[in-house]
Coordinates of C-alpha atoms in Angstrom, one line a residue:
Chain A
E28 CA -60.3 1.0 4.7
V29 CA -60.9 4.7 5.6
Q30 CA -61.9 6.7 2.4
L31 CA -61.5 10.7 2.5
V32 CA -63.0 12.2 -1.1
E33 CA -63.2 15.7 -1.3
S34 CA -65.0 17.6 -3.8
G35 CA -66.7 20.9 -5.0
G36 CA -63.1 23.0 -5.9
G37 CA -63.2 25.0 -9.3
L38 CA -61.9 28.3 -10.4
V39 CA -64.2 31.5 -8.0
Q40 CA -64.1 35.0 -8.1
P41 CA -62.6 37.3 -5.9
G42 CA -65.4 38.1 -2.9
R43 CA -67.7 34.8 -4.1
S44 CA -68.2 31.9 -2.2
L45 CA -67.6 28.1 -2.5
R46 CA -68.7 24.9 -0.2
L47 CA -66.6 22.0 -0.2
S48 CA -67.4 18.6 0.4
C49 CA -65.5 15.7 2.3
T50 CA -67.0 12.6 1.8
S51 CA -66.3 9.7 3.8
S52 CA -66.1 5.5 4.7
G53 CA -64.5 3.4 6.1
F54 CA -65.2 4.5 9.8
T55 CA -68.2 5.6 11.7
F56 CA -67.7 9.3 10.9
G57 CA -69.6 10.7 13.9
D58 CA -67.4 9.3 16.4
Y59 CA -64.3 11.8 14.6
A60 CA -63.5 15.1 14.6
M61 CA -62.9 16.4 10.8
S62 CA -60.6 18.6 9.6
W63 CA -59.2 20.9 6.5
V64 CA -56.1 21.6 5.5
R65 CA -54.6 23.5 2.6
Q66 CA -51.6 24.0 0.4
A67 CA -50.8 26.8 -2.1
P68 CA -49.2 26.5 -4.8
G69 CA -45.4 25.0 -4.3
K70 CA -45.7 26.1 -0.7
G71 CA -45.9 24.4 2.5
L72 CA -49.1 23.1 4.8
E73 CA -51.7 25.4 6.2
W74 CA -54.1 24.3 9.2
V75 CA -57.2 25.4 8.4
G76 CA -59.9 24.5 11.0
L77 CA -61.8 21.7 12.4
I78 CA -65.2 20.4 14.1
R79 CA -65.2 18.1 16.9
S80 CA -67.8 15.5 17.2
K81 CA -71.3 16.0 18.3
A82 CA -70.3 13.8 21.6
S83 CA -67.3 16.3 22.2
G84 CA -69.8 19.1 21.6
G85 CA -69.4 19.6 17.7
T86 CA -67.5 23.1 18.0
T87 CA -65.3 24.5 16.0
E88 CA -61.7 26.4 15.4
F89 CA -60.3 28.0 13.1
A90 CA -56.7 29.5 11.7
A91 CA -57.2 33.2 12.0
S92 CA -56.3 33.6 8.4
V93 CA -59.8 32.4 7.7
K94 CA -62.0 33.3 10.8
G95 CA -64.9 34.8 9.9
R96 CA -64.8 33.8 6.7
F97 CA -64.9 29.6 6.8
T98 CA -67.4 27.7 8.5
I99 CA -67.5 23.8 9.2
S100 CA -70.2 22.0 9.7
R101 CA -71.1 18.1 9.2
D102 CA -73.9 15.7 8.5
D103 CA -73.1 12.2 10.2
S104 CA -76.3 10.7 8.6
K105 CA -74.2 11.1 5.3
S106 CA -70.8 11.0 6.4
I107 CA -69.6 14.3 4.8
A108 CA -67.7 17.1 6.5
Y109 CA -68.6 20.7 4.6
L110 CA -66.0 23.6 4.4
Q111 CA -68.2 26.9 3.6
M112 CA -65.8 29.6 2.4
N113 CA -67.1 33.1 1.8
S114 CA -65.6 36.4 0.8
L115 CA -62.4 34.5 -0.9
K116 CA -59.4 36.1 -1.5
T117 CA -56.6 35.3 -4.1
E118 CA -54.3 34.1 -1.5
D119 CA -57.1 31.3 -0.7
T120 CA -56.1 29.7 -4.0
A121 CA -54.9 25.8 -2.6
V122 CA -55.4 22.6 -2.8
Y123 CA -57.5 21.7 0.2
Y124 CA -57.5 18.6 1.5
C125 CA -60.0 16.5 4.0
T126 CA -58.5 14.9 7.1
R127 CA -59.5 12.7 9.8
G128 CA -59.1 13.4 13.5
G129 CA -58.7 16.9 15.5
S130 CA -55.3 16.8 16.6
Y131 CA -52.6 14.7 13.8
Y132 CA -53.7 13.2 10.7
G133 CA -53.1 9.9 9.4
H134 CA -55.8 9.7 7.0
W135 CA -56.2 12.1 4.2
G136 CA -58.4 13.0 0.7
Q137 CA -56.5 13.3 -2.3
G138 CA -57.4 17.1 -2.0
T139 CA -59.2 19.8 -4.2
L140 CA -57.6 22.6 -5.8
V141 CA -59.7 26.0 -5.0
T142 CA -58.5 28.9 -7.9
V143 CA -59.5 32.5 -6.3
S144 CA -59.1 34.3 -9.6
S145 CA -60.9 37.2 -11.7
Chain B
E28 CA -50.0 31.4 17.9
I29 CA -47.2 28.6 18.0
V30 CA -45.2 29.0 15.3
L31 CA -42.6 26.1 13.8
T32 CA -39.2 26.6 12.6
Q33 CA -37.8 23.7 10.1
S34 CA -34.5 23.3 9.5
P35 CA -32.4 23.0 7.3
G36 CA -34.4 24.3 4.6
T37 CA -33.1 21.6 2.5
L38 CA -31.0 18.6 3.0
S39 CA -28.9 17.1 0.7
L40 CA -27.3 13.2 1.2
S41 CA -26.9 10.3 0.1
P42 CA -29.0 6.8 0.4
G43 CA -27.4 4.9 3.3
E44 CA -26.6 8.2 5.2
R45 CA -28.3 9.8 8.4
A46 CA -30.8 12.3 8.2
T47 CA -31.5 14.6 10.9
L48 CA -34.2 17.3 10.7
S49 CA -35.5 20.0 13.6
C50 CA -38.8 21.7 14.3
R51 CA -38.5 24.5 16.7
A52 CA -41.3 26.1 18.5
S53 CA -41.8 29.6 19.7
Q54 CA -43.3 28.5 22.4
S55 CA -43.4 25.1 24.8
V56 CA -45.8 22.6 22.8
S57 CA -47.8 21.1 25.5
S58 CA -47.8 17.3 26.3
S59 CA -44.7 17.1 23.1
Y60 CA -47.9 17.4 20.8
L61 CA -46.0 17.4 18.1
A62 CA -46.3 15.5 15.0
W63 CA -44.0 14.7 11.7
Y64 CA -45.1 14.4 7.8
Q65 CA -43.8 13.2 4.9
Q66 CA -45.3 14.5 1.5
K67 CA -44.4 13.4 -1.7
P68 CA -44.7 15.6 -5.3
G69 CA -48.5 15.6 -6.1
L70 CA -49.4 13.4 -3.2
A71 CA -51.1 13.9 0.3
P72 CA -49.2 13.9 3.5
R73 CA -48.4 11.1 5.1
L74 CA -47.9 10.8 9.0
L75 CA -44.8 9.5 10.3
M76 CA -44.9 10.3 14.0
Y77 CA -47.4 11.6 16.8
G78 CA -46.8 12.3 20.2
A79 CA -43.1 13.4 18.9
S80 CA -41.6 10.0 19.4
S81 CA -44.6 7.5 18.8
R82 CA -44.2 5.8 14.9
A83 CA -47.9 6.1 13.2
T84 CA -48.6 2.9 11.5
D85 CA -46.9 0.9 9.3
I86 CA -43.4 3.5 9.1
P87 CA -40.3 1.6 9.4
D88 CA -38.2 1.9 12.2
R89 CA -35.4 3.7 10.8
F90 CA -37.6 6.8 11.4
S91 CA -37.2 7.9 15.2
G92 CA -38.6 11.4 17.1
S93 CA -37.6 13.1 19.7
G94 CA -37.6 15.9 21.8
S95 CA -39.6 17.9 24.2
G96 CA -41.0 21.6 25.3
T97 CA -39.7 23.5 21.9
D98 CA -36.7 21.2 20.5
F99 CA -38.1 18.5 18.3
T100 CA -35.8 16.3 16.0
L101 CA -37.3 13.6 13.2
T102 CA -33.8 11.2 12.4
I103 CA -33.9 8.6 9.4
S104 CA -31.1 6.5 10.3
R105 CA -30.1 5.3 6.8
L106 CA -32.0 7.3 3.9
E107 CA -33.8 5.1 1.5
P108 CA -34.4 6.1 -2.1
E109 CA -38.2 6.5 -1.2
D110 CA -37.3 8.8 1.7
F111 CA -36.6 11.5 -0.3
A112 CA -39.5 14.0 0.0
V113 CA -40.5 16.9 2.0
Y114 CA -41.1 17.0 5.8
Y115 CA -43.3 18.9 8.1
C116 CA -43.8 18.8 11.6
Q117 CA -46.9 20.0 13.1
Q118 CA -48.2 20.9 16.4
Y119 CA -51.3 20.2 18.2
G120 CA -51.2 21.1 21.5
S121 CA -52.5 24.8 21.3
S122 CA -55.0 26.0 18.9
P123 CA -54.8 27.5 16.4
W124 CA -52.7 24.2 15.3
T125 CA -49.9 24.9 13.1
F126 CA -47.5 23.7 10.5
G127 CA -43.8 24.2 10.0
Q128 CA -42.4 24.9 6.7
G129 CA -40.8 22.0 5.4
T130 CA -37.5 20.5 5.2
K131 CA -36.8 19.2 1.6
V132 CA -34.8 15.7 1.9
E133 CA -32.8 16.0 -1.2
I134 CA -30.7 13.2 -3.2
K135 CA -26.9 14.8 -3.2

């Protein structure tokens, strides 16, 4: 069974940094791209970014709203994907979901809440 | 970036009725790389359709998707009580991937 578990969310002040982790199991992690999608309270889904598998170059892509502030990395030996969020803004407040794949998303984590507030 | 506009914003229907949800793209979605998701309160989204018309695993056949280019439709042939939820479309043909703003299907 595919399982994705996000961690690392919490309350952070504007301008600070936070790193989210997505611990995966039930599949060969290194074979898949991994993505992040967020949802602000009471709002719709927003695609954040993705990291391709190493076989596909390990490249990343990001939404314009986070480009230059967020990075995604992966540790295939531990089956973990990371979302490093720098220079956080209040509008980054959301539940952050980890998803498997780099196109459409059939597997999602339960999400972790990030609140950016002073 | 491709902007996806979903309509209507809210659909009020009764169980057993047919639901037709629209997703219109600001430019053509290449190779019909369009997906649909269902989301219930407090839960992660659930994949319903991909490639515009392919049902995901374990999705009942009352759900169907159609369309190409800039106009896509999700149809629920007969609404079951568990189908009342918010539905999102997503395009993955052109980076950055984008989601529509959602359509809420509520009980009339």
